[in-house]
CSV table of C-alpha atoms and ligand atoms in Angstrom, one decimal:
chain,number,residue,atom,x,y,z
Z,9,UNK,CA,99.4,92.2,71.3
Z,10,UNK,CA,101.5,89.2,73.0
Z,11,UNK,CA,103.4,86.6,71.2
Z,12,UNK,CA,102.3,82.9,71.7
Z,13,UNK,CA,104.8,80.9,73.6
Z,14,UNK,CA,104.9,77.3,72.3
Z,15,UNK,CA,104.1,75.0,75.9
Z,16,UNK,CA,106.5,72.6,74.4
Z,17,UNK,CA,109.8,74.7,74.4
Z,18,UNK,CA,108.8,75.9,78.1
Z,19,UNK,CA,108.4,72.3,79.1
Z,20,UNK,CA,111.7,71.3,77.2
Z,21,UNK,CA,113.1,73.7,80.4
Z,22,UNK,CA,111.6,70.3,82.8
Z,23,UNK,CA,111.2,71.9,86.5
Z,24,UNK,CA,113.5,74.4,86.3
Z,25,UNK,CA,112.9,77.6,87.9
Z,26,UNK,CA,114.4,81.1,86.5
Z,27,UNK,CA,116.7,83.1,88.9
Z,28,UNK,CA,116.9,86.9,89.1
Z,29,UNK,CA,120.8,87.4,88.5
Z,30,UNK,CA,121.4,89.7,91.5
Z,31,UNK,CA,119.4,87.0,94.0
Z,32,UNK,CA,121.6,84.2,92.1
Z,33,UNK,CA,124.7,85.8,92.9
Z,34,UNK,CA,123.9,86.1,96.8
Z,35,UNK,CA,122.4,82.7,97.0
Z,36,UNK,CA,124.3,80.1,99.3
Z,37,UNK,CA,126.3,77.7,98.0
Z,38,UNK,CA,124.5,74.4,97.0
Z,39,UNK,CA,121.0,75.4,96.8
Z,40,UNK,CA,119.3,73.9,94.1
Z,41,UNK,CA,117.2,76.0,91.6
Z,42,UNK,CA,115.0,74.0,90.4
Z,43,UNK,CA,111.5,74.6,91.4
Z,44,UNK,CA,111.0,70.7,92.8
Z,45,UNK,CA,113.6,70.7,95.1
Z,46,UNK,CA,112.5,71.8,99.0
Z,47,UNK,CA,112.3,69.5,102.1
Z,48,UNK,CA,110.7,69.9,105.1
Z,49,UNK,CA,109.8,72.8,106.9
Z,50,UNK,CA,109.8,75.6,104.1
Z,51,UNK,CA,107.6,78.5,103.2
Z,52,UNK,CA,106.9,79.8,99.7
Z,53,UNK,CA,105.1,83.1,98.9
Z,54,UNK,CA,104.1,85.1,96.1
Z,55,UNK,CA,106.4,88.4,94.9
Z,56,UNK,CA,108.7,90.1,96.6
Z,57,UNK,CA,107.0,90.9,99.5
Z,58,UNK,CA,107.1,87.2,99.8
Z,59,UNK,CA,111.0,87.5,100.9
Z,60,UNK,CA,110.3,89.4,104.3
Z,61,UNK,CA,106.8,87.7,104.9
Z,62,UNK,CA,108.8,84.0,104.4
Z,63,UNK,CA,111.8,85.3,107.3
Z,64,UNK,CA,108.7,85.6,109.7
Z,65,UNK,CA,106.7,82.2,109.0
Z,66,UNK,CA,110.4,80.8,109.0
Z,67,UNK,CA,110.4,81.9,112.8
Z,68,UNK,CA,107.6,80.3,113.6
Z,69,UNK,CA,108.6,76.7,111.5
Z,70,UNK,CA,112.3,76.6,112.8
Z,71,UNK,CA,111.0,77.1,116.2
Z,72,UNK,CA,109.2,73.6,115.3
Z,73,UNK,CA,105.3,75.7,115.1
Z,74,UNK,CA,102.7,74.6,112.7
Z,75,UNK,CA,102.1,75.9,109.4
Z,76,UNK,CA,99.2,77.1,109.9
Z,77,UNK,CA,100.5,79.4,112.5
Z,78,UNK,CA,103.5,80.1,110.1
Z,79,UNK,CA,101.2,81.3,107.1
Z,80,UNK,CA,99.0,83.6,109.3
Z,81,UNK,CA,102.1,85.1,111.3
Z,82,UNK,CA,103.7,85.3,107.3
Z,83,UNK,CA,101.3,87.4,105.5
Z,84,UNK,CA,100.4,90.1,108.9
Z,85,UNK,CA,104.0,91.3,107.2
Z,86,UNK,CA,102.7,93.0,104.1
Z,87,UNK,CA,99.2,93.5,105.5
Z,88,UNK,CA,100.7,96.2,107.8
Z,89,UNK,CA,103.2,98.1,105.2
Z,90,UNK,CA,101.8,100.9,103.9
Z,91,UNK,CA,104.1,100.1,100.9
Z,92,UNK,CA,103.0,97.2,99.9
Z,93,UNK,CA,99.9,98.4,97.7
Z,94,UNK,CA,98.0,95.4,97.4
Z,95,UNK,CA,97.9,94.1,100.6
Z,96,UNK,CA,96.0,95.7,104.0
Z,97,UNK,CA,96.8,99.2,105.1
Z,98,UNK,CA,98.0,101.0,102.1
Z,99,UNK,CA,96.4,98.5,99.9
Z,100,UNK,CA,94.8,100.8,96.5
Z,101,UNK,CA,90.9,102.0,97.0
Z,102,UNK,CA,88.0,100.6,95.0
Z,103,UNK,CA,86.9,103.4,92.4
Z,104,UNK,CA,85.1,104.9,95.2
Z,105,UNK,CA,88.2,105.4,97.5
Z,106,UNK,CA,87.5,102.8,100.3
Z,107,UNK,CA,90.2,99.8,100.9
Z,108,UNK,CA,88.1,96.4,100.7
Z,109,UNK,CA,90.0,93.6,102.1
Z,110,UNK,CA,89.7,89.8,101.4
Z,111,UNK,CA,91.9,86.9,103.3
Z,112,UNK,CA,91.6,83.0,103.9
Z,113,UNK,CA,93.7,81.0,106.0
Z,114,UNK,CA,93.3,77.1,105.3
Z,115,UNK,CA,94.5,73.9,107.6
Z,116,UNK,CA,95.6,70.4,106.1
Z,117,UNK,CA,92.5,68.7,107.6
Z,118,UNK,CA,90.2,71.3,105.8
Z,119,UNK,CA,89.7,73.9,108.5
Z,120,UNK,CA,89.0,77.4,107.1
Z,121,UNK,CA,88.5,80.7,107.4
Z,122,UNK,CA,88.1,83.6,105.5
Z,123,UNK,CA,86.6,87.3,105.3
Z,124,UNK,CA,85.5,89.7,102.2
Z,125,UNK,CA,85.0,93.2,101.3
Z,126,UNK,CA,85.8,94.1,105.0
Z,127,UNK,CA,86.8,97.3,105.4
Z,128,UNK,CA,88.5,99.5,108.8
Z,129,UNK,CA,90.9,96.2,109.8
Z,130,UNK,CA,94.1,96.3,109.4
Z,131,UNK,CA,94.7,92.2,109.3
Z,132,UNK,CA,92.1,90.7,108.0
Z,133,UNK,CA,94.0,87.8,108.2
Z,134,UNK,CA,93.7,87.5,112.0
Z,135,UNK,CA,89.9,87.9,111.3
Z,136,UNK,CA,89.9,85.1,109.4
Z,137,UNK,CA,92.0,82.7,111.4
Z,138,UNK,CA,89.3,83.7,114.2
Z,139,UNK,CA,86.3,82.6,111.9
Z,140,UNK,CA,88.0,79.4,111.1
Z,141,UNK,CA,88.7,78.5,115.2
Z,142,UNK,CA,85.4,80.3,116.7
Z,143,UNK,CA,82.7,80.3,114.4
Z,144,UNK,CA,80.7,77.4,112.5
Z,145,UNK,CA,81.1,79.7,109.5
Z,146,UNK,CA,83.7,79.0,106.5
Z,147,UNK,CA,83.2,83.0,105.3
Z,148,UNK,CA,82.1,86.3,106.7
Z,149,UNK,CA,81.8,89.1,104.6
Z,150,UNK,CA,81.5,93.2,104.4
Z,151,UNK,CA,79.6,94.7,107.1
Z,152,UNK,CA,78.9,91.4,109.3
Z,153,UNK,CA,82.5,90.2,108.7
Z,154,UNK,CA,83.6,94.0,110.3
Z,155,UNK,CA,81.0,93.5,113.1
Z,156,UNK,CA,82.8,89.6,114.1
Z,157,UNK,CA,86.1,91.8,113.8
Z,158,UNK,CA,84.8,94.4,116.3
Z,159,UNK,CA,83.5,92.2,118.6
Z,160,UNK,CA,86.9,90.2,119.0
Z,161,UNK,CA,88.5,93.2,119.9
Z,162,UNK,CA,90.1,94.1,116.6
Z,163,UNK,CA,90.4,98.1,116.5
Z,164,UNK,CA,88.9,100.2,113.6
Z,165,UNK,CA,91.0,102.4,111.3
Z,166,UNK,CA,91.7,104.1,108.4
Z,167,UNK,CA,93.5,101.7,105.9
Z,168,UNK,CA,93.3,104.4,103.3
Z,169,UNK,CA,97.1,106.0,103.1
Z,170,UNK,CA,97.7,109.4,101.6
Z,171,UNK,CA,100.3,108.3,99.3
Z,172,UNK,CA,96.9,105.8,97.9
Z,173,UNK,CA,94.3,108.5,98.2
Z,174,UNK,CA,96.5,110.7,95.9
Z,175,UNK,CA,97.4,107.9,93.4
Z,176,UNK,CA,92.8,107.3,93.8
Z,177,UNK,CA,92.7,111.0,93.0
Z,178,UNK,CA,94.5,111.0,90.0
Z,179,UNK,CA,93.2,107.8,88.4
Z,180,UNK,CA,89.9,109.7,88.8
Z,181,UNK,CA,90.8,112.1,86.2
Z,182,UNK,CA,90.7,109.2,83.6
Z,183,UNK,CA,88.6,107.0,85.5
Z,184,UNK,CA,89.4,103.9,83.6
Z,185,UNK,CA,87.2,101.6,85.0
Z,186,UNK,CA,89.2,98.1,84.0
Z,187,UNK,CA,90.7,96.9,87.2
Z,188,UNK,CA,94.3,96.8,87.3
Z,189,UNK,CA,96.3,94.0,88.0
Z,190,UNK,CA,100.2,93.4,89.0
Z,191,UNK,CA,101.3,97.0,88.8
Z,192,UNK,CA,104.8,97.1,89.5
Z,193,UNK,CA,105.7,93.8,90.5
Z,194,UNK,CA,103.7,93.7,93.6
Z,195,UNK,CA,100.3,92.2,94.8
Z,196,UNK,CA,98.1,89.8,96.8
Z,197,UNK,CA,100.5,87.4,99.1
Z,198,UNK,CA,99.5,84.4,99.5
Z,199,UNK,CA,101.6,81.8,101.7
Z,200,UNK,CA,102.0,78.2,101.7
Z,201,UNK,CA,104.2,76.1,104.3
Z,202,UNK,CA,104.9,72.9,105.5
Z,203,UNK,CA,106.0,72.2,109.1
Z,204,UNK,CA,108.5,69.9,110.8
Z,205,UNK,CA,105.7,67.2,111.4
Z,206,UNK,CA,105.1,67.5,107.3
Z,207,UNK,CA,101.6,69.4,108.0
Z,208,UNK,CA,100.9,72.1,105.2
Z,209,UNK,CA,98.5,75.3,105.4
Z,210,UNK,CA,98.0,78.1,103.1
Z,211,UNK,CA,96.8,82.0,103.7
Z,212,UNK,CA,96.1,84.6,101.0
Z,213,UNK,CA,95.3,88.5,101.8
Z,214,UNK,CA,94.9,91.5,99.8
Z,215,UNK,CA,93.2,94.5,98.3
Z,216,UNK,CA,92.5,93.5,95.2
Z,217,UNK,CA,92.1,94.7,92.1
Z,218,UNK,CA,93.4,98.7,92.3
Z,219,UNK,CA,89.8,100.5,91.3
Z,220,UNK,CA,87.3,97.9,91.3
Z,221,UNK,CA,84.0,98.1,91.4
Z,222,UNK,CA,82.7,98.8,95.0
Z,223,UNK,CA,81.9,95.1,96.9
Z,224,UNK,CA,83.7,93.2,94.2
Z,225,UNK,CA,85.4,90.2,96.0
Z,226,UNK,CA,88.4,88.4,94.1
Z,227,UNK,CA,89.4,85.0,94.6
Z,228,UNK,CA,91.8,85.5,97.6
Z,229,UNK,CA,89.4,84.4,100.3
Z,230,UNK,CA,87.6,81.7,98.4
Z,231,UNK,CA,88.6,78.4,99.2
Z,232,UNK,CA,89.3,76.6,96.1
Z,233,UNK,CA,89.7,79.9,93.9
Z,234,UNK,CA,92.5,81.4,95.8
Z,235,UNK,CA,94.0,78.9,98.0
Z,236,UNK,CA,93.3,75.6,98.3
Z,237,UNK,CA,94.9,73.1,100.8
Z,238,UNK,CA,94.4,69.1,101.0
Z,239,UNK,CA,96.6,67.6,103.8
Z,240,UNK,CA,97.0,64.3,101.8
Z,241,UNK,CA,98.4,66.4,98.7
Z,242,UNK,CA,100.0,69.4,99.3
Z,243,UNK,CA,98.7,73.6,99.0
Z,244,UNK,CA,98.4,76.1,96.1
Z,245,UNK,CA,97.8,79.7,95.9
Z,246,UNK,CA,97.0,82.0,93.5
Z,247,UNK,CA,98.0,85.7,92.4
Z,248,UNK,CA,96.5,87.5,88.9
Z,249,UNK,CA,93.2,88.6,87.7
Z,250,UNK,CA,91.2,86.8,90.5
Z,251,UNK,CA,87.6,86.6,88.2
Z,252,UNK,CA,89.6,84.1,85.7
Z,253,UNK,CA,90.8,82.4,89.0
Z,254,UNK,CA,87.7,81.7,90.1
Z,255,UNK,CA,86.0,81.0,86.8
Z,256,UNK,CA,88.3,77.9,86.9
Z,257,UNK,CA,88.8,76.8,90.4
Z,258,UNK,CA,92.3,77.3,90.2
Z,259,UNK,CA,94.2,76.3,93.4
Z,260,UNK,CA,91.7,73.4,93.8
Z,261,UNK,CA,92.7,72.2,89.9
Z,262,UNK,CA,96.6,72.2,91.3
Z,263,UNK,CA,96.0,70.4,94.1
Z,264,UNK,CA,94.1,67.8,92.5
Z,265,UNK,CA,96.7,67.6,89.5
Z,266,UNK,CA,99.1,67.0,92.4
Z,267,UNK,CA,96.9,63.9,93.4
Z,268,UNK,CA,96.8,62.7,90.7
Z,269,UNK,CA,100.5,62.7,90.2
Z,270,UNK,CA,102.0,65.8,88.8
Z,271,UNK,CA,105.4,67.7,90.0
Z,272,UNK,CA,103.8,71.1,91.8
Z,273,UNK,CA,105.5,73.2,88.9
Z,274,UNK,CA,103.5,70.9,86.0
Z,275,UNK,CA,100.7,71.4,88.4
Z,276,UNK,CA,100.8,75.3,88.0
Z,277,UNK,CA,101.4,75.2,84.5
Z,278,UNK,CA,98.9,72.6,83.3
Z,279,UNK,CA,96.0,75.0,85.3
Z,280,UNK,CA,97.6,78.2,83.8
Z,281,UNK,CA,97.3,77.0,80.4
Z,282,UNK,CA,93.4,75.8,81.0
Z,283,UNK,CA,93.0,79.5,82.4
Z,284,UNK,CA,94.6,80.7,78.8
Z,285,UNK,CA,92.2,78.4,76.8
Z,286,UNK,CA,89.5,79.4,78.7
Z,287,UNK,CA,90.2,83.1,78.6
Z,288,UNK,CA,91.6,83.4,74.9
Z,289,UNK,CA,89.3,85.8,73.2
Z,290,UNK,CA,87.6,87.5,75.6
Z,291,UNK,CA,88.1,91.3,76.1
Z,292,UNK,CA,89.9,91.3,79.4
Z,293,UNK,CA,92.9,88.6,78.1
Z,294,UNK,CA,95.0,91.3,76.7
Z,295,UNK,CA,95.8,92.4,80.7
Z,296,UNK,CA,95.4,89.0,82.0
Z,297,UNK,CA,97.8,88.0,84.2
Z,298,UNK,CA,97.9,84.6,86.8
Z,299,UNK,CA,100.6,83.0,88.7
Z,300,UNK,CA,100.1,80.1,90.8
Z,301,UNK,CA,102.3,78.4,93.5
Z,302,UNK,CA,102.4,74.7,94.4
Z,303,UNK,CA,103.9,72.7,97.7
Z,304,UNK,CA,103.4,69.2,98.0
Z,305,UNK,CA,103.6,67.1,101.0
Z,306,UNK,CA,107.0,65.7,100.5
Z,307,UNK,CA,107.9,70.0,100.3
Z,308,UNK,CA,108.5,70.1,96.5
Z,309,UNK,CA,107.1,73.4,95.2
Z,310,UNK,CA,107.3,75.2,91.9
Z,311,UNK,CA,105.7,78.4,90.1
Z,312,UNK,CA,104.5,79.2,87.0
Z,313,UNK,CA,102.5,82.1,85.5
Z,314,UNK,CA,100.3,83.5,82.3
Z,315,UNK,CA,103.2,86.1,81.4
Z,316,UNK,CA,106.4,87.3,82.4
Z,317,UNK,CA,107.1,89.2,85.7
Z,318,UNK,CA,105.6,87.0,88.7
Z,319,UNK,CA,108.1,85.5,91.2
Z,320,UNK,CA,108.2,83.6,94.4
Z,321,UNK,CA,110.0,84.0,97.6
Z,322,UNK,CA,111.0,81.0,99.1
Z,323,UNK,CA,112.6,79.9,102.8
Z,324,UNK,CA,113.9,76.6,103.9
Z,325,UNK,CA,116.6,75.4,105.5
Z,326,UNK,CA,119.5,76.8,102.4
Z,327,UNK,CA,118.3,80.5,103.0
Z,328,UNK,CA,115.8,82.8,101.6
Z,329,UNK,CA,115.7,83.4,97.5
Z,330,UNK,CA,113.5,85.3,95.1
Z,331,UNK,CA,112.6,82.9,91.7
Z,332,UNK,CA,111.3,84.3,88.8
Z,333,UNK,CA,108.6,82.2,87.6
Z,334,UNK,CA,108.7,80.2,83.9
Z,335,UNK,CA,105.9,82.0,82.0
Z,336,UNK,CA,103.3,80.7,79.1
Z,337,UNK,CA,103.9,84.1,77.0
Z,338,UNK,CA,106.8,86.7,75.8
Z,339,UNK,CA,105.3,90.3,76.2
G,17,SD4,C1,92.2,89.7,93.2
G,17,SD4,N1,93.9,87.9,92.9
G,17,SD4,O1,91.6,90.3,94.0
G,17,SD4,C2,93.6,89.2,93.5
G,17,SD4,C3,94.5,90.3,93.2
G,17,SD4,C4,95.9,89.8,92.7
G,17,SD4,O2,97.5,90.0,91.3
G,17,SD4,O3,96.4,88.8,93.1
G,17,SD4,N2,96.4,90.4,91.8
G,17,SD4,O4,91.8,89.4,92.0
C-alpha cells in the first residue's frame, strides 16, 4: 500500500527541485537548484542515463547546432549500451523474447517522426528522424517500419543481449505477466533541448515495458502521449507506465498548461496528479509509476513524478547534474 502525499505540502516546496547529495557536493559553484532556472541552450533528459546522453546533445548545442539535431544525437547514447535495459540494444524482451523498439523525434514547427514495435535496428531513433525528413508519414510501425529502415541502409541485428535473454529466461519460470516498469532506476530516455536561436525539440526511445505483451506499443513514439513539442511553448516528455500516459495525453497536457501560463515544474505536477485521479482504483495503480519533464521557451524546465525515484539529467552552460524529481507519493 502507499501513503497519500498531501499536493499542498509538496507545493509549499514552490519550484524547487531535490538534489542527490553526492551530485550536490560535485556541482559547480552557483548553479541554481531549482527546477525553473535554465537559459539558453540546455538539454534535459530522463534518469541517469540522461547524464551521458545530455554531454553529447551538449556537443552539438555549444557547437551552436539545432535541437533537433541535439535530441537525436542525445538519445543514440543509451540506444547503443547494452546496459542500459530499456533502451535499444540490450533493451528487456517482450514475454516472447524479441526486443520491440518505439522512438519519436519532434521539431518546434511540428515536424515528426516516429517508429513502433520495430524490431532488428539498433537506433530506431535515426529511423525516425528519417520518417519525419523523407516520408509524408508521421508513424511507421513493426514490419513496414523495419522494411523503411532496411531500405535506408540501416543494418539488421540482434538487439537481444545474453545478459537480457538470461534475465527473459528466468522471468519465464514465474511468468508474471504485469509489465514491469522503472526497475532499478533506469528506463525510456526521452530528451528535450533548446538551442542558441531559442528553437526546442524533443526525442524519446525505448524498449518498453520489460515482458509485455508481444506488439504492445507504449507512449514513447506517440506524439502527444510521449513527447510533445510546440515551438511557441516549450517540450515535455514522459517516462512511467506508458498506457496511463497515453490514456491522458500527457506531454500534450504540459505543454498546453505551459500556454496557458504555468512554470514547467507546476506543468508536470498538475498532469501527474490528473494521471493519479484518473488511475486511482484501478488494478494496475499499485505499480504505477510517471515522471514527466518540462522546457519552456525562455529554457525553464522542471520534473515531477507519481512516486519517489525518477530523476533528470540536466546540461547547460553551469555543468551537467542529476535532480531527483519532487514526487506526489511516499512509498
Ligand atoms: C513505455 N513509457 O513503453 C515507456 C516505458 C517507460 O518507465 O518509460 N518506463 O510504457
Amino acid at each position: 500500500m502507499t501513503k497519500r502525499r498531501d499536493f499542498l505540502k509538496i507545493s509549499a516546496l514552490g519550484g524547487l527541485a531535490f538534489v542527490s547529495n553526492s551530485i550536490k557536493a560535485n556541482m559547480p559553484k552557483g548553479t541554481g537548484f531549482t527546477a525553473t532556472n535554465g537559459g539558453k541552450p540546455l538539454v534535459i533528459s530522463t534518469w541517469n542515463h540522461g547524464l551521458a546522453a545530455n554531454a553529447k546533445a551538449w556537443e552539438v548545442l555549444e557547437a551552436g547546432g539545432h535541437a533537433i539535431d541535439a535530441v537525436e544525437k542525445g538519445v543514440m547514447i543509451p540506444e547503443a549500451d547494452p546496459e542500459v535495459r530499456s533502451v535499444g540494444y540490450g533493451g528487456y524482451p517482450d514475454r516472447d523474447g524479441n526486443v520491440t523498439l518505439d522512438a519519436a523525434i519532434m521539431d518546434h514547427d511540428a515536424s515528426t517522426g516516429a517508429v513502433s514495435f520495430l524490431q532488428g535496428i539498433k537506433h530506431p531513433i535515426n529511423v525516425a528522424r528519417l520518417v519525419m525528413d523523407k516520408t509524408p508519414h508521421v508513424m511507421l510501425t513493426g514490419e513496414g517500419a523495419q522494411q523503411f529502415a532496411r531500405e535506408q541502409g540501416f543494418k539488421e541485428e540482434n538487439l537481444l543481449t545474453e545478459k537480457s535473454k538470461q534475465d527473459w529466461e528466468e522471468w519465464k519460470q514465474k511468468s508474471d505477466y504485469k509489465p514491469i516498469i522503472n526497475i532499478e532506476n533506469h528506463d525510456t530516455i526521452g530528451m528535450l533541448a533548446i538551442d542558441k536561436e531559442g528553437k526546442v525539440a524533443a526525442s524519446c526511445t525505448t524498449s518498453g515495458a520489460a515482458w509485455k505483451m508481444h506488439g504492445r506499443v507504449g507512449d514513447s513514439p506517440i506524439v502527444g502521449a510521449g513527447l510533445f513539442v510546440d515551438g511557441e511553448v516549450g517540450a515535455a516528455t514522459a517516462t512511467g507506465l506508458g498506457e496511463a500516459v497515453i490514456r491522458t495525453a500527457g506531454s500534450a497536457i504540459v505543454v498546453e498548461l505551459m500556454r496557458n501560463g504555468m512554470s514547467p515544474f507546476d506543468a508536470c505536477k498538475e498532469a501527474t496528479h490528473r494521471i493519479y485521479k484518473r488511475h486511482k482504483g484501478r488494478p494496475e495503480f499499485d505499480y504505477l509509476q510517471v515522471g514527466f519533464i518540462a522546457i519552456n521557451n525562455k529554457g525553464e524546465y522542471g520534473g515531477y513524478s507519481l512516486r519517489k525515484g525518477f530523476n533528470f539529467a540536466v546540461h547547460d552552460a553551469n555543468g551537467a547534474t542529476l535532480q531527483d524529481a519532487i514526487y506526489h507519493y511516499e512509498e
